[in-house]
Amino acid sequence: MPLPPTYVEGFHDKESVLQMEYTDLGKTGLKVSKLSFGGGPLGGAVTYGEYLEEEAINTVREAIRKGINYIDTAPAYGQGRSEELLGKALAGVPRKAYYISTKVSRYGRHWSEMFDRSEDRILSGFDQSLKYLGLDYVDIVIVHDVEFGPMEQILNESIPAAAKLIKQNKARHLGISAYPIPPMCEIIEKSTIPIEVIISYSRDLIFDNTLQEYIPFFETRNIGIINAAITGMGILTLEGPPAWHPASPELKAICKQAAEYAKVKGVELSKLSVGHSLEQPGAHSYLVGMTERKILKKNLNALKGLSEEEKFILREIKQIFFNSGKNLCWEGKEISAYKKFLESNNS
């Protein structure tokens, strides 16, 4: 397999890069690694809990050195903390070695002011993001969580503002993100400015294959597909999800039982979840949040595929815990869940 355009002699672990799979991200011209680096957990306590800064910095650098060449973050992750941490981690890393995206139109922790889709806020917020990151530009600017609306403002003000950033050479490509997929499809069909990338998250999981229904829609338009949060934002881990997680108590309980069952069988549910998602067709890259090198190592190992024994345990878990015949998700509930959590945290 040829080396990707992001390869830098003397910086990368060449053998690891040669083992990584790279795919063209739609029509962007970017060739992204199958496993990519999510900056959500770098936001700290409010999102996924605290971490050791030095270890997180080393994890970012090691991930790039091992061939992960796409990083995603957002100002909403810890009120800029994720971007700041990445700025420290990327200092001294060759700019050619990675692609990076950050987001616009979601800021802060207070529900009443969180979503500001206006052009002025997007332009000023993006300049702050670049300052935190220590960069002159990012490769992709993402309009964040479009399902929260309002749709008309996103179409008529937010996306044009993001396009202006591209004209100013502060970003190169334009994308959108959401949990429910239909709002992204609607924007793609209605926008007069082409959307090049979508970030879907907590899909193609052990209990939810919703993304697969929409892959043909995106493929026919040559749109890059990033599938993020493939442990369901922590719900498919032994540690369990954070307090704000919008899944129902019933689904959380089922996933906890599945995690404990996997532990008894000698395997981590998170590995089975990541392994399952990586085998699903359609997405160009799979975004996973990481703050420690031991987690990075586990995820890189998952790229090699599950063992036959692990596949057998995964089939057992699907049969025992997730055999309802329907997708299990929190679509339609995430907005009220986030609002309730934020209001209680800031009261």
Short mmCIF file of C-alpha atoms in Angstrom, two decimals:
data_model
loop_
_atom_site.label_atom_id
_atom_site.label_comp_id
_atom_site.label_asym_id
_atom_site.label_seq_id
_atom_site.Cartn_x
_atom_site.Cartn_y
_atom_site.Cartn_z
CA MET A 1 0.00 0.00 0.00
CA PRO A 2 1.49 3.42 -0.94
CA LEU A 3 2.25 6.00 1.70
CA PRO A 4 -0.41 8.72 2.15
CA PRO A 5 0.20 12.39 1.24
CA THR A 6 0.44 13.16 4.97
CA TYR A 7 3.49 10.94 5.47
CA VAL A 8 6.57 12.79 6.71
CA GLU A 9 9.89 10.96 6.58
CA GLY A 10 11.70 11.06 9.91
CA PHE A 11 8.54 11.85 11.88
CA HIS A 12 6.21 8.92 11.24
CA ASP A 13 6.57 5.31 12.24
CA LYS A 14 6.71 4.12 8.66
CA GLU A 15 5.75 0.53 9.41
CA SER A 16 2.62 1.64 11.27
CA VAL A 17 1.66 4.02 8.47
CA LEU A 18 2.01 1.24 5.92
CA GLN A 19 -0.36 -0.90 7.97
CA MET A 20 -3.01 1.83 8.23
CA GLU A 21 -5.85 1.93 5.71
CA TYR A 22 -6.48 5.29 4.00
CA THR A 23 -9.55 6.32 2.00
CA ASP A 24 -10.47 9.30 -0.19
CA LEU A 25 -12.83 11.50 1.85
CA GLY A 26 -15.54 12.08 -0.74
CA LYS A 27 -14.68 14.91 -3.11
CA THR A 28 -12.38 16.77 -0.70
CA GLY A 29 -9.15 15.32 -2.05
CA LEU A 30 -8.14 14.38 1.50
CA LYS A 31 -6.98 10.80 2.03
CA VAL A 32 -7.95 10.00 5.61
CA SER A 33 -6.97 7.17 7.93
CA LYS A 34 -9.63 4.58 8.73
CA LEU A 35 -9.21 5.34 12.44
CA SER A 36 -9.29 9.03 13.36
CA PHE A 37 -8.86 11.04 16.55
CA GLY A 38 -11.85 12.57 18.34
CA GLY A 39 -11.27 15.62 20.51
CA GLY A 40 -14.47 15.39 22.57
CA PRO A 41 -12.90 13.79 25.69
CA LEU A 42 -10.21 16.48 25.65
CA GLY A 43 -12.93 18.89 26.78
CA GLY A 44 -12.48 17.57 30.31
CA ALA A 45 -14.76 17.09 33.27
CA VAL A 46 -18.09 18.34 31.94
CA THR A 47 -17.99 16.06 28.90
CA TYR A 48 -16.12 12.83 29.63
CA GLY A 49 -14.19 13.42 32.85
CA GLU A 50 -10.73 14.64 33.73
CA TYR A 51 -7.47 13.47 32.20
CA LEU A 52 -3.74 14.00 32.59
CA GLU A 53 -2.69 16.76 30.21
CA GLU A 54 0.83 15.46 29.51
CA GLU A 55 -0.51 11.98 28.77
CA ALA A 56 -3.17 13.39 26.45
CA ILE A 57 -0.58 15.44 24.57
CA ASN A 58 1.61 12.38 24.15
CA THR A 59 -1.43 10.38 22.98
CA VAL A 60 -2.19 12.90 20.23
CA ARG A 61 1.40 12.92 19.02
CA GLU A 62 1.70 9.14 19.15
CA ALA A 63 -1.55 8.73 17.23
CA ILE A 64 -0.27 10.91 14.40
CA ARG A 65 3.12 9.20 14.40
CA LYS A 66 1.35 5.83 14.11
CA GLY A 67 -0.57 6.94 11.03
CA ILE A 68 -3.81 8.52 12.28
CA ASN A 69 -4.02 11.63 10.13
CA TYR A 70 -7.44 13.13 10.87
CA ILE A 71 -8.36 14.97 14.08
CA ASP A 72 -11.70 16.54 14.99
CA THR A 73 -12.49 19.02 17.74
CA ALA A 74 -14.90 21.86 18.57
CA PRO A 75 -15.07 25.00 20.73
CA ALA A 76 -18.01 23.39 22.54
CA TYR A 77 -15.72 20.70 23.95
CA GLY A 78 -14.81 22.18 27.32
CA GLN A 79 -15.30 25.80 26.21
CA GLY A 80 -12.21 25.64 24.02
CA ARG A 81 -10.19 23.33 26.26
CA SER A 82 -10.06 20.58 23.63
CA GLU A 83 -8.75 23.02 21.04
CA GLU A 84 -6.19 24.41 23.49
CA LEU A 85 -4.90 20.95 24.36
CA LEU A 86 -4.61 20.08 20.70
CA GLY A 87 -2.75 23.32 20.10
CA LYS A 88 -0.16 22.25 22.66
CA ALA A 89 0.02 18.72 21.25
CA LEU A 90 0.38 19.83 17.64
CA ALA A 91 3.14 22.33 18.35
CA GLY A 92 6.20 20.93 16.62
CA VAL A 93 4.26 18.31 14.65
CA PRO A 94 4.70 18.85 10.90
CA ARG A 95 1.54 20.51 9.55
CA LYS A 96 1.65 18.21 6.55
CA ALA A 97 1.27 15.18 8.87
CA TYR A 98 -2.44 15.65 9.71
CA TYR A 99 -5.81 16.99 8.69
CA ILE A 100 -7.94 18.70 11.31
CA SER A 101 -11.50 19.93 11.60
CA THR A 102 -13.19 22.16 14.11
CA LYS A 103 -16.76 23.32 14.38
CA VAL A 104 -18.80 26.51 14.47
CA SER A 105 -22.13 27.71 15.88
CA ARG A 106 -22.11 25.87 19.23
CA TYR A 107 -20.37 27.50 22.19
CA GLY A 108 -20.41 27.60 25.97
CA ARG A 109 -22.41 25.67 28.54
CA HIS A 110 -25.57 27.73 29.03
CA TRP A 111 -28.48 26.44 26.99
CA SER A 112 -29.92 29.89 26.30
CA GLU A 113 -26.77 31.04 24.51
CA MET A 114 -25.21 27.77 23.37
CA PHE A 115 -26.28 27.82 19.73
CA ASP A 116 -25.37 31.06 18.00
CA ARG A 117 -25.73 30.51 14.26
CA SER A 118 -25.05 34.14 13.33
CA GLU A 119 -22.30 35.11 10.92
CA ASP A 120 -20.60 37.47 13.38
CA ARG A 121 -20.37 34.81 16.09
CA ILE A 122 -19.14 32.18 13.66
CA LEU A 123 -16.40 34.40 12.25
CA SER A 124 -15.19 35.63 15.64
CA GLY A 125 -15.49 32.20 17.22
CA PHE A 126 -13.50 30.62 14.43
CA ASP A 127 -10.67 33.10 14.86
CA GLN A 128 -10.54 32.10 18.53
CA SER A 129 -10.45 28.42 17.51
CA LEU A 130 -7.47 29.04 15.24
CA LYS A 131 -5.73 30.90 18.07
CA TYR A 132 -6.28 28.02 20.47
CA LEU A 133 -5.08 25.50 17.88
CA GLY A 134 -2.06 27.60 16.93
CA LEU A 135 -2.94 27.22 13.25
CA ASP A 136 -3.51 29.47 10.25
CA TYR A 137 -6.19 27.18 8.84
CA VAL A 138 -8.08 23.93 9.37
CA ASP A 139 -8.84 21.41 6.69
CA ILE A 140 -12.58 21.17 7.38
CA VAL A 141 -14.99 23.59 9.06
CA ILE A 142 -18.07 21.82 10.43
CA VAL A 143 -21.41 23.46 11.24
CA HIS A 144 -22.12 21.78 14.57
CA ASP A 145 -25.28 19.83 15.52
CA VAL A 146 -27.58 21.04 12.77
CA GLU A 147 -30.58 19.17 14.25
CA PHE A 148 -30.82 21.86 16.94
CA GLY A 149 -31.71 24.38 14.20
CA PRO A 150 -33.06 26.77 13.20
CA MET A 151 -32.86 25.27 9.73
CA GLU A 152 -33.45 28.50 7.81
CA GLN A 153 -30.67 30.33 9.62
CA ILE A 154 -28.27 27.42 9.13
CA LEU A 155 -28.97 27.45 5.39
CA ASN A 156 -29.02 31.21 4.91
CA GLU A 157 -26.43 32.44 7.40
CA SER A 158 -24.36 29.72 9.08
CA ILE A 159 -23.29 27.79 5.99
CA PRO A 160 -22.52 30.99 4.02
CA ALA A 161 -20.44 32.19 6.98
CA ALA A 162 -18.50 28.92 6.98
CA ALA A 163 -18.02 29.28 3.22
CA LYS A 164 -16.63 32.77 3.85
CA LEU A 165 -13.97 31.20 6.09
CA ILE A 166 -12.95 29.04 3.14
CA LYS A 167 -12.70 32.12 0.89
CA GLN A 168 -10.49 33.70 3.55
CA ASN A 169 -8.21 30.62 3.43
CA LYS A 170 -8.94 29.84 7.08
CA ALA A 171 -10.54 26.52 6.15
CA ARG A 172 -10.48 24.32 3.06
CA HIS A 173 -13.65 22.24 3.08
CA LEU A 174 -17.17 22.49 4.46
CA GLY A 175 -19.13 19.95 6.50
CA ILE A 176 -22.07 19.50 8.88
CA SER A 177 -22.68 17.26 11.89
CA ALA A 178 -25.73 15.80 13.64
CA TYR A 179 -27.01 12.75 15.50
CA PRO A 180 -30.23 12.28 13.48
CA ILE A 181 -29.34 11.83 9.83
CA PRO A 182 -32.42 13.25 8.00
CA PRO A 183 -31.62 16.90 8.91
CA MET A 184 -28.20 16.53 7.27
CA CYS A 185 -29.82 15.10 4.15
CA GLU A 186 -32.26 18.01 4.06
CA ILE A 187 -29.44 20.55 4.30
CA ILE A 188 -27.46 18.80 1.58
CA GLU A 189 -30.47 18.94 -0.74
CA LYS A 190 -31.41 22.55 0.03
CA SER A 191 -28.04 24.27 0.44
CA THR A 192 -26.88 26.41 -2.47
CA ILE A 193 -23.34 25.91 -1.14
CA PRO A 194 -22.07 22.33 -1.60
CA ILE A 195 -21.62 20.27 1.56
CA GLU A 196 -18.51 18.09 1.27
CA VAL A 197 -18.41 16.17 4.57
CA ILE A 198 -20.83 14.89 7.20
CA ILE A 199 -20.04 13.74 10.73
CA SER A 200 -22.53 11.22 12.04
CA TYR A 201 -22.07 9.86 15.53
CA SER A 202 -23.13 6.91 17.69
CA ARG A 203 -24.29 5.04 14.60
CA ASP A 204 -23.23 1.70 13.12
CA LEU A 205 -23.16 0.38 16.66
CA ILE A 206 -23.92 -3.09 17.97
CA PHE A 207 -27.51 -1.96 18.47
CA ASP A 208 -28.00 0.63 15.71
CA ASN A 209 -27.27 0.45 11.97
CA THR A 210 -29.25 3.56 10.97
CA LEU A 211 -26.32 5.05 9.06
CA GLN A 212 -26.36 2.17 6.60
CA GLU A 213 -29.80 3.26 5.36
CA TYR A 214 -28.35 6.61 4.23
CA ILE A 215 -24.98 5.54 2.82
CA PRO A 216 -26.33 5.45 -0.78
CA PHE A 217 -27.65 9.03 -0.41
CA PHE A 218 -24.22 10.30 0.57
CA GLU A 219 -22.33 8.12 -1.90
CA THR A 220 -24.31 9.34 -4.91
CA ARG A 221 -23.32 12.90 -3.95
CA ASN A 222 -19.68 11.94 -3.28
CA ILE A 223 -19.84 13.26 0.28
CA GLY A 224 -17.21 12.31 2.81
CA ILE A 225 -18.64 10.26 5.70
CA ILE A 226 -17.09 10.40 9.17
CA ASN A 227 -18.62 7.98 11.68
CA ALA A 228 -17.87 9.17 15.21
CA ALA A 229 -18.35 7.92 18.77
CA ILE A 230 -18.36 4.23 17.91
CA THR A 231 -18.67 3.23 21.55
CA GLY A 232 -21.91 5.23 21.63
CA MET A 233 -20.33 8.05 23.68
CA GLY A 234 -19.24 5.55 26.30
CA ILE A 235 -22.45 3.56 26.64
CA LEU A 236 -20.73 0.48 25.17
CA THR A 237 -17.92 0.44 27.71
CA LEU A 238 -17.50 -1.18 31.10
CA GLU A 239 -17.17 2.26 32.70
CA GLY A 240 -20.49 3.34 31.24
CA PRO A 241 -21.65 6.66 29.78
CA PRO A 242 -21.32 10.15 31.29
CA ALA A 243 -24.20 11.61 33.30
CA TRP A 244 -25.50 13.73 30.42
CA HIS A 245 -25.86 10.77 28.06
CA PRO A 246 -29.31 10.95 26.41
CA ALA A 247 -29.99 7.21 26.16
CA SER A 248 -32.94 5.82 28.11
CA PRO A 249 -32.36 4.17 31.51
CA GLU A 250 -33.47 0.89 29.90
CA LEU A 251 -30.82 1.05 27.16
CA LYS A 252 -28.15 2.05 29.66
CA ALA A 253 -29.07 -0.95 31.80
CA ILE A 254 -28.91 -3.34 28.84
CA CYS A 255 -25.51 -2.04 27.80
CA LYS A 256 -24.22 -2.36 31.37
CA GLN A 257 -25.33 -5.99 31.44
CA ALA A 258 -23.65 -6.58 28.06
CA ALA A 259 -20.41 -5.01 29.31
CA GLU A 260 -20.41 -7.21 32.40
CA TYR A 261 -21.12 -10.29 30.28
CA ALA A 262 -18.17 -9.45 28.01
CA LYS A 263 -15.94 -8.99 31.06
CA VAL A 264 -16.84 -12.46 32.34
CA LYS A 265 -15.92 -13.80 28.89
CA GLY A 266 -12.53 -12.12 29.13
CA VAL A 267 -13.00 -9.29 26.62
CA GLU A 268 -13.91 -5.60 26.80
CA LEU A 269 -17.22 -4.55 25.28
CA SER A 270 -15.55 -1.39 23.98
CA LYS A 271 -13.19 -3.48 21.84
CA LEU A 272 -16.08 -5.50 20.45
CA SER A 273 -17.97 -2.29 19.72
CA VAL A 274 -15.05 -0.65 17.94
CA GLY A 275 -14.31 -3.85 16.05
CA HIS A 276 -17.95 -4.15 14.98
CA SER A 277 -18.13 -0.56 13.69
CA LEU A 278 -14.83 -0.78 11.81
CA GLU A 279 -16.22 -3.71 9.82
CA GLN A 280 -19.30 -1.79 8.61
CA PRO A 281 -19.15 -0.50 5.01
CA GLY A 282 -19.59 3.05 3.80
CA ALA A 283 -17.84 5.44 6.20
CA HIS A 284 -14.45 6.78 5.17
CA SER A 285 -13.13 7.22 8.71
CA TYR A 286 -14.13 6.20 12.24
CA LEU A 287 -13.64 8.87 14.87
CA VAL A 288 -12.77 7.73 18.41
CA GLY A 289 -12.01 9.92 21.42
CA MET A 290 -8.79 9.12 23.25
CA THR A 291 -6.88 10.67 26.16
CA GLU A 292 -4.42 7.87 26.98
CA ARG A 293 -1.89 5.91 24.97
CA LYS A 294 -3.23 2.62 26.31
CA ILE A 295 -6.62 3.44 24.75
CA LEU A 296 -4.90 4.42 21.52
CA LYS A 297 -3.08 1.07 21.50
CA LYS A 298 -6.35 -0.82 21.98
CA ASN A 299 -8.01 1.03 19.12
CA LEU A 300 -5.06 0.51 16.79
CA ASN A 301 -5.19 -3.21 17.64
CA ALA A 302 -8.92 -3.22 16.81
CA LEU A 303 -8.00 -2.21 13.26
CA LYS A 304 -6.49 -5.66 12.84
CA GLY A 305 -9.95 -7.16 13.35
CA LEU A 306 -11.54 -9.25 16.05
CA SER A 307 -10.34 -12.78 16.72
CA GLU A 308 -12.67 -15.69 16.00
CA GLU A 309 -13.33 -16.04 19.73
CA GLU A 310 -14.15 -12.33 20.04
CA LYS A 311 -16.46 -12.55 17.04
CA PHE A 312 -18.25 -15.45 18.70
CA ILE A 313 -18.69 -13.46 21.93
CA LEU A 314 -19.95 -10.47 19.93
CA ARG A 315 -22.56 -12.67 18.23
CA GLU A 316 -23.61 -13.97 21.65
CA ILE A 317 -23.99 -10.45 23.01
CA LYS A 318 -26.06 -9.36 20.03
CA GLN A 319 -28.31 -12.39 20.43
CA ILE A 320 -28.73 -12.12 24.20
CA PHE A 321 -28.97 -8.35 24.69
CA PHE A 322 -29.73 -6.67 21.35
CA ASN A 323 -32.07 -9.04 19.56
CA SER A 324 -35.15 -6.81 19.35
CA GLY A 325 -35.03 -6.58 15.55
CA LYS A 326 -35.02 -2.78 15.63
CA ASN A 327 -32.50 0.00 16.02
CA LEU A 328 -32.02 1.21 19.58
CA CYS A 329 -31.16 4.90 19.81
CA TRP A 330 -32.02 8.20 21.49
CA GLU A 331 -33.09 10.10 18.38
CA GLY A 332 -35.73 12.69 19.25
CA LYS A 333 -34.68 12.63 22.89
CA GLU A 334 -31.16 14.05 22.72
CA ILE A 335 -32.20 17.71 22.56
CA SER A 336 -34.36 17.61 25.69
CA ALA A 337 -31.77 15.48 27.52
CA TYR A 338 -28.92 17.91 26.81
CA LYS A 339 -31.09 20.88 27.73
CA LYS A 340 -32.13 19.34 31.05
CA PHE A 341 -28.54 18.45 31.94
CA LEU A 342 -27.15 21.88 31.06
CA GLU A 343 -29.85 23.76 32.92
CA SER A 344 -29.37 21.63 36.04
CA ASN A 345 -25.59 22.08 35.86
CA ASN A 346 -25.81 25.86 35.56
CA SER A 347 -28.66 26.57 37.98
#
